[in-house]
PDB file of C-alpha atoms in Angstrom:
ATOM      1  CA  MET A   3      -0.120  -0.175   0.026  1.00 66.00           C
ATOM      2  CA  SER A   4       1.306   3.548  -0.544  1.00 89.00           C
ATOM      3  CA  THR A   5       0.931   7.053   1.209  1.00 94.00           C
ATOM      4  CA  GLN A   6      -0.997   9.269  -0.187  1.00 94.00           C
ATOM      5  CA  LEU A   7      -0.806  13.192  -0.465  1.00 92.00           C
ATOM      6  CA  GLY A   8      -2.771  15.140   2.403  1.00 92.00           C
ATOM      7  CA  ARG A   9      -3.765  17.594  -0.582  1.00 91.00           C
ATOM      8  CA  LEU A  10      -5.590  15.198  -2.711  1.00 93.00           C
ATOM      9  CA  LEU A  11      -8.392  14.725   0.742  1.00 94.00           C
ATOM     10  CA  ILE A  12     -10.921  17.545  -0.862  1.00 92.00           C
ATOM     11  CA  ILE A  13     -14.724  18.553  -1.044  1.00 92.00           C
ATOM     12  CA  ARG A  14     -15.993  18.904  -4.478  1.00 93.00           C
ATOM     13  CA  ARG A  15     -18.650  20.702  -6.130  1.00 91.00           C
ATOM     14  CA  PRO A  16     -20.419  18.959  -9.461  1.00 91.00           C
ATOM     15  CA  THR A  17     -20.292  20.819 -12.660  1.00 87.00           C
ATOM     16  CA  GLY A  18     -22.816  19.155 -14.334  1.00 82.00           C
ATOM     17  CA  GLN A  19     -20.349  18.216 -17.284  1.00 77.00           C
ATOM     18  CA  PRO A  20     -19.666  14.794 -18.141  1.00 68.00           C
ATOM     19  CA  ALA A  21     -16.471  12.509 -16.864  1.00 62.00           C
ATOM     20  CA  PRO A  22     -14.064  14.001 -16.257  1.00 63.00           C
ATOM     21  CA  ALA A  23     -14.903  17.471 -16.112  1.00 72.00           C
ATOM     22  CA  ASP A  24     -17.720  16.423 -13.477  1.00 87.00           C
ATOM     23  CA  TRP A  25     -15.883  17.631 -10.622  1.00 89.00           C
ATOM     24  CA  GLU A  26     -14.582  20.989  -9.619  1.00 88.00           C
ATOM     25  CA  ASN A  27     -12.325  21.238  -6.541  1.00 88.00           C
ATOM     26  CA  VAL A  28     -13.507  23.870  -3.766  1.00 87.00           C
ATOM     27  CA  CYS A  29     -10.609  25.937  -4.141  1.00 82.00           C
ATOM     28  CA  GLY A  30      -8.641  27.435  -0.942  1.00 85.00           C
ATOM     29  CA  ILE A  31      -8.736  24.775   1.309  1.00 89.00           C
ATOM     30  CA  ASN A  32      -5.665  23.920   2.647  1.00 91.00           C
ATOM     31  CA  THR A  33      -5.848  21.798   5.932  1.00 94.00           C
ATOM     32  CA  THR A  34      -8.564  19.425   5.642  1.00 94.00           C
ATOM     33  CA  ASN A  35      -9.985  16.743   7.932  1.00 96.00           C
ATOM     34  CA  PHE A  36     -12.422  13.949   7.336  1.00 96.00           C
ATOM     35  CA  ARG A  37     -14.234  12.070   9.913  1.00 96.00           C
ATOM     36  CA  ILE A  38     -16.796   8.870  10.262  1.00 96.00           C
ATOM     37  CA  LEU A  39     -18.776   9.090  13.360  1.00 95.00           C
ATOM     38  CA  ASN A  40     -20.164   5.730  14.609  1.00 95.00           C
ATOM     39  CA  ASP A  41     -23.408   5.785  17.232  1.00 95.00           C
ATOM     40  CA  ILE A  42     -22.563   3.214  19.676  1.00 96.00           C
ATOM     41  CA  ILE A  43     -25.937   1.563  21.564  1.00 96.00           C
ATOM     42  CA  GLU A  44     -24.653   0.064  24.906  1.00 95.00           C
ATOM     43  CA  SER A  45     -26.918  -1.963  27.239  1.00 95.00           C
ATOM     44  CA  LYS A  46     -26.512  -4.612  30.066  1.00 95.00           C
ATOM     45  CA  ARG A  47     -27.592  -7.762  30.396  1.00 93.00           C
ATOM     46  CA  ALA A  48     -27.876  -9.992  33.446  1.00 93.00           C
ATOM     47  CA  ASP A  49     -26.723 -14.067  33.058  1.00 90.00           C
ATOM     48  CA  CYS A  50     -30.041 -15.484  33.172  1.00 89.00           C
ATOM     49  CA  THR A  51     -28.318 -18.943  34.802  1.00 92.00           C
ATOM     50  CA  ASP A  52     -26.574 -16.734  37.240  1.00 93.00           C
ATOM     51  CA  ARG A  53     -28.009 -13.468  38.483  1.00 91.00           C
ATOM     52  CA  ALA A  54     -25.626 -12.955  41.248  1.00 93.00           C
ATOM     53  CA  LYS A  55     -22.698 -12.599  37.909  1.00 93.00           C
ATOM     54  CA  PRO A  56     -21.793  -9.063  37.196  1.00 94.00           C
ATOM     55  CA  PRO A  57     -24.345  -7.900  34.169  1.00 93.00           C
ATOM     56  CA  ILE A  58     -22.281  -7.986  30.796  1.00 93.00           C
ATOM     57  CA  ARG A  59     -22.257  -4.622  28.518  1.00 94.00           C
ATOM     58  CA  VAL A  60     -23.090  -5.613  24.773  1.00 95.00           C
ATOM     59  CA  ARG A  61     -22.519  -3.083  22.233  1.00 95.00           C
ATOM     60  CA  LYS A  62     -23.842  -2.319  18.423  1.00 96.00           C
ATOM     61  CA  TYR A  63     -23.749  -0.030  15.656  1.00 95.00           C
ATOM     62  CA  GLY A  64     -26.579   2.629  15.966  1.00 94.00           C
ATOM     63  CA  GLY A  65     -26.524   5.756  13.692  1.00 93.00           C
ATOM     64  CA  LYS A  66     -24.173   6.773  11.333  1.00 93.00           C
ATOM     65  CA  ASP A  67     -22.491  10.449  10.115  1.00 95.00           C
ATOM     66  CA  VAL A  68     -19.625  11.651   8.245  1.00 96.00           C
ATOM     67  CA  ASN A  69     -18.341  15.385   8.264  1.00 96.00           C
ATOM     68  CA  PHE A  70     -15.789  17.173   6.680  1.00 96.00           C
ATOM     69  CA  SER A  71     -13.601  20.363   7.904  1.00 96.00           C
ATOM     70  CA  GLY A  72     -11.617  22.489   6.256  1.00 94.00           C
ATOM     71  CA  SER A  73      -9.358  25.887   6.165  1.00 94.00           C
ATOM     72  CA  GLY A  74      -7.474  27.499   4.512  1.00 92.00           C
ATOM     73  CA  ILE A  75      -6.788  31.392   2.823  1.00 90.00           C
ATOM     74  CA  PHE A  76     -10.093  32.917   1.513  1.00 89.00           C
ATOM     75  CA  ASP A  77     -10.349  33.950  -2.365  1.00 83.00           C
ATOM     76  CA  ASP A  78     -13.293  36.315  -2.890  1.00 78.00           C
ATOM     77  CA  ASP A  79     -13.531  34.923  -6.755  1.00 72.00           C
ATOM     78  CA  VAL A  80     -16.613  33.560  -6.930  1.00 71.00           C
ATOM     79  CA  ALA A  81     -15.138  29.764  -6.224  1.00 67.00           C
ATOM     80  CA  GLY A  82     -14.036  31.213  -2.509  1.00 72.00           C
ATOM     81  CA  LYS A  83     -16.961  32.900  -1.720  1.00 86.00           C
ATOM     82  CA  LEU A  84     -19.105  29.399  -2.182  1.00 87.00           C
ATOM     83  CA  LEU A  85     -18.675  27.738   1.230  1.00 90.00           C
ATOM     84  CA  ALA A  86     -19.335  31.538   3.118  1.00 92.00           C
ATOM     85  CA  ASP A  87     -22.474  32.211   0.492  1.00 93.00           C
ATOM     86  CA  ALA A  88     -24.019  28.846   1.154  1.00 94.00           C
ATOM     87  CA  ALA A  89     -23.588  29.520   5.147  1.00 95.00           C
ATOM     88  CA  VAL A  90     -24.922  33.004   5.407  1.00 96.00           C
ATOM     89  CA  ASN A  91     -27.972  31.515   3.004  1.00 97.00           C
ATOM     90  CA  GLN A  92     -28.378  27.665   4.674  1.00 97.00           C
ATOM     91  CA  THR A  93     -27.596  26.841   1.214  1.00 95.00           C
ATOM     92  CA  GLU A  94     -27.384  22.872   1.180  1.00 96.00           C
ATOM     93  CA  LEU A  95     -24.464  21.579  -1.154  1.00 94.00           C
ATOM     94  CA  THR A  96     -26.488  19.299  -3.322  1.00 93.00           C
ATOM     95  CA  GLY A  97     -24.639  16.286  -4.952  1.00 93.00           C
ATOM     96  CA  TYR A  98     -21.190  16.872  -3.389  1.00 94.00           C
ATOM     97  CA  SER A  99     -17.972  14.706  -3.142  1.00 95.00           C
ATOM     98  CA  VAL A 100     -15.867  14.155  -0.478  1.00 95.00           C
ATOM     99  CA  PHE A 101     -12.763  12.419  -2.083  1.00 95.00           C
ATOM    100  CA  VAL A 102     -10.421  10.490   0.145  1.00 96.00           C
ATOM    101  CA  PRO A 103      -7.378   9.523  -1.350  1.00 96.00           C
ATOM    102  CA  GLY A 104      -6.816   5.700  -1.672  1.00 95.00           C
ATOM    103  CA  TYR A 105      -9.878   4.954  -0.141  1.00 96.00           C
ATOM    104  CA  GLY A 106     -13.188   6.409  -1.432  1.00 96.00           C
ATOM    105  CA  GLU A 107     -15.668   9.078  -2.322  1.00 95.00           C
ATOM    106  CA  PHE A 108     -18.676  10.055  -0.525  1.00 96.00           C
ATOM    107  CA  VAL A 109     -21.339  11.352  -2.480  1.00 95.00           C
ATOM    108  CA  GLY A 110     -24.476  13.101  -0.760  1.00 95.00           C
ATOM    109  CA  ASP A 111     -26.343  16.374   0.276  1.00 96.00           C
ATOM    110  CA  TRP A 112     -24.290  18.417   2.650  1.00 96.00           C
ATOM    111  CA  LEU A 113     -24.584  21.468   5.298  1.00 97.00           C
ATOM    112  CA  ILE A 114     -22.254  23.798   6.781  1.00 96.00           C
ATOM    113  CA  SER A 115     -22.844  23.867  10.094  1.00 95.00           C
ATOM    114  CA  ASN A 116     -20.357  26.691  10.915  1.00 95.00           C
ATOM    115  CA  PHE A 117     -18.564  28.928   8.722  1.00 95.00           C
ATOM    116  CA  GLU A 118     -15.248  31.467  10.511  1.00 95.00           C
ATOM    117  CA  PHE A 119     -13.330  34.225   9.204  1.00 94.00           C
ATOM    118  CA  SER A 120      -9.726  35.402  10.754  1.00 95.00           C
ATOM    119  CA  GLY A 121      -7.033  37.126  10.229  1.00 93.00           C
ATOM    120  CA  ASP A 122      -4.264  39.534  11.793  1.00 91.00           C
ATOM    121  CA  LEU A 123      -2.270  42.411  10.778  1.00 92.00           C
ATOM    122  CA  ASP A 124       0.193  40.864   8.429  1.00 92.00           C
ATOM    123  CA  ASN A 125      -1.412  37.898   6.687  1.00 91.00           C
ATOM    124  CA  ASP A 126      -3.992  36.604   4.113  1.00 91.00           C
ATOM    125  CA  MET A 127      -7.758  36.324   5.245  1.00 92.00           C
ATOM    126  CA  ASN A 128      -8.204  33.091   6.278  1.00 93.00           C
ATOM    127  CA  PHE A 129     -11.617  31.019   6.764  1.00 93.00           C
ATOM    128  CA  SER A 130     -12.382  27.522   8.379  1.00 94.00           C
ATOM    129  CA  CYS A 131     -15.559  25.572   8.118  1.00 94.00           C
ATOM    130  CA  GLU A 132     -17.144  22.213   9.299  1.00 96.00           C
ATOM    131  CA  VAL A 133     -19.358  20.669   6.486  1.00 96.00           C
ATOM    132  CA  GLN A 134     -22.031  18.132   7.832  1.00 96.00           C
ATOM    133  CA  ALA A 135     -23.860  14.931   5.630  1.00 96.00           C
ATOM    134  CA  SER A 136     -27.802  15.925   5.298  1.00 96.00           C
ATOM    135  CA  GLY A 137     -28.797  12.394   4.763  1.00 94.00           C
ATOM    136  CA  GLU A 138     -27.794   9.281   2.924  1.00 93.00           C
ATOM    137  CA  ILE A 139     -24.320   9.412   1.701  1.00 95.00           C
ATOM    138  CA  ALA A 140     -23.286   7.215  -0.853  1.00 95.00           C
ATOM    139  CA  TYR A 141     -19.440   5.666  -0.340  1.00 96.00           C
ATOM    140  CA  THR A 142     -17.860   4.217  -3.343  1.00 95.00           C
ATOM    141  CA  ALA A 143     -14.097   2.658  -3.042  1.00 97.00           C
ATOM    142  CA  VAL A 144     -11.414   3.426  -4.912  1.00 90.00           C
TER     143      VAL A 144
END
């Protein structure tokens, strides 16, 4: 197995064009993080034959969630404003893809749960955001 470049972990938007031009990277993101979150349902069960024994903890999977976070230098062109505008207008990111190099692609609809601008006197303005799945996400392995 080979290592993968971290810069290839990216969120992409559909262009409406046929492959290979069917995806466009959401620009400006320099640092990325993709999480797969599983709810764990826990219960305790008593031993039916010997009630004096301590209960046994039983765990199983419950719900599942995925989210993507990114940060970078804010660019005020159309592509750069895309996530900020979606956050301000509470617009769903329909049919977007998170591509995880060497692993797979997660496609579905996403909501921006938070968006932040930051800056200081000597550097470019930065942004950070968190994008959460708003429903079923389709996974395709690479």
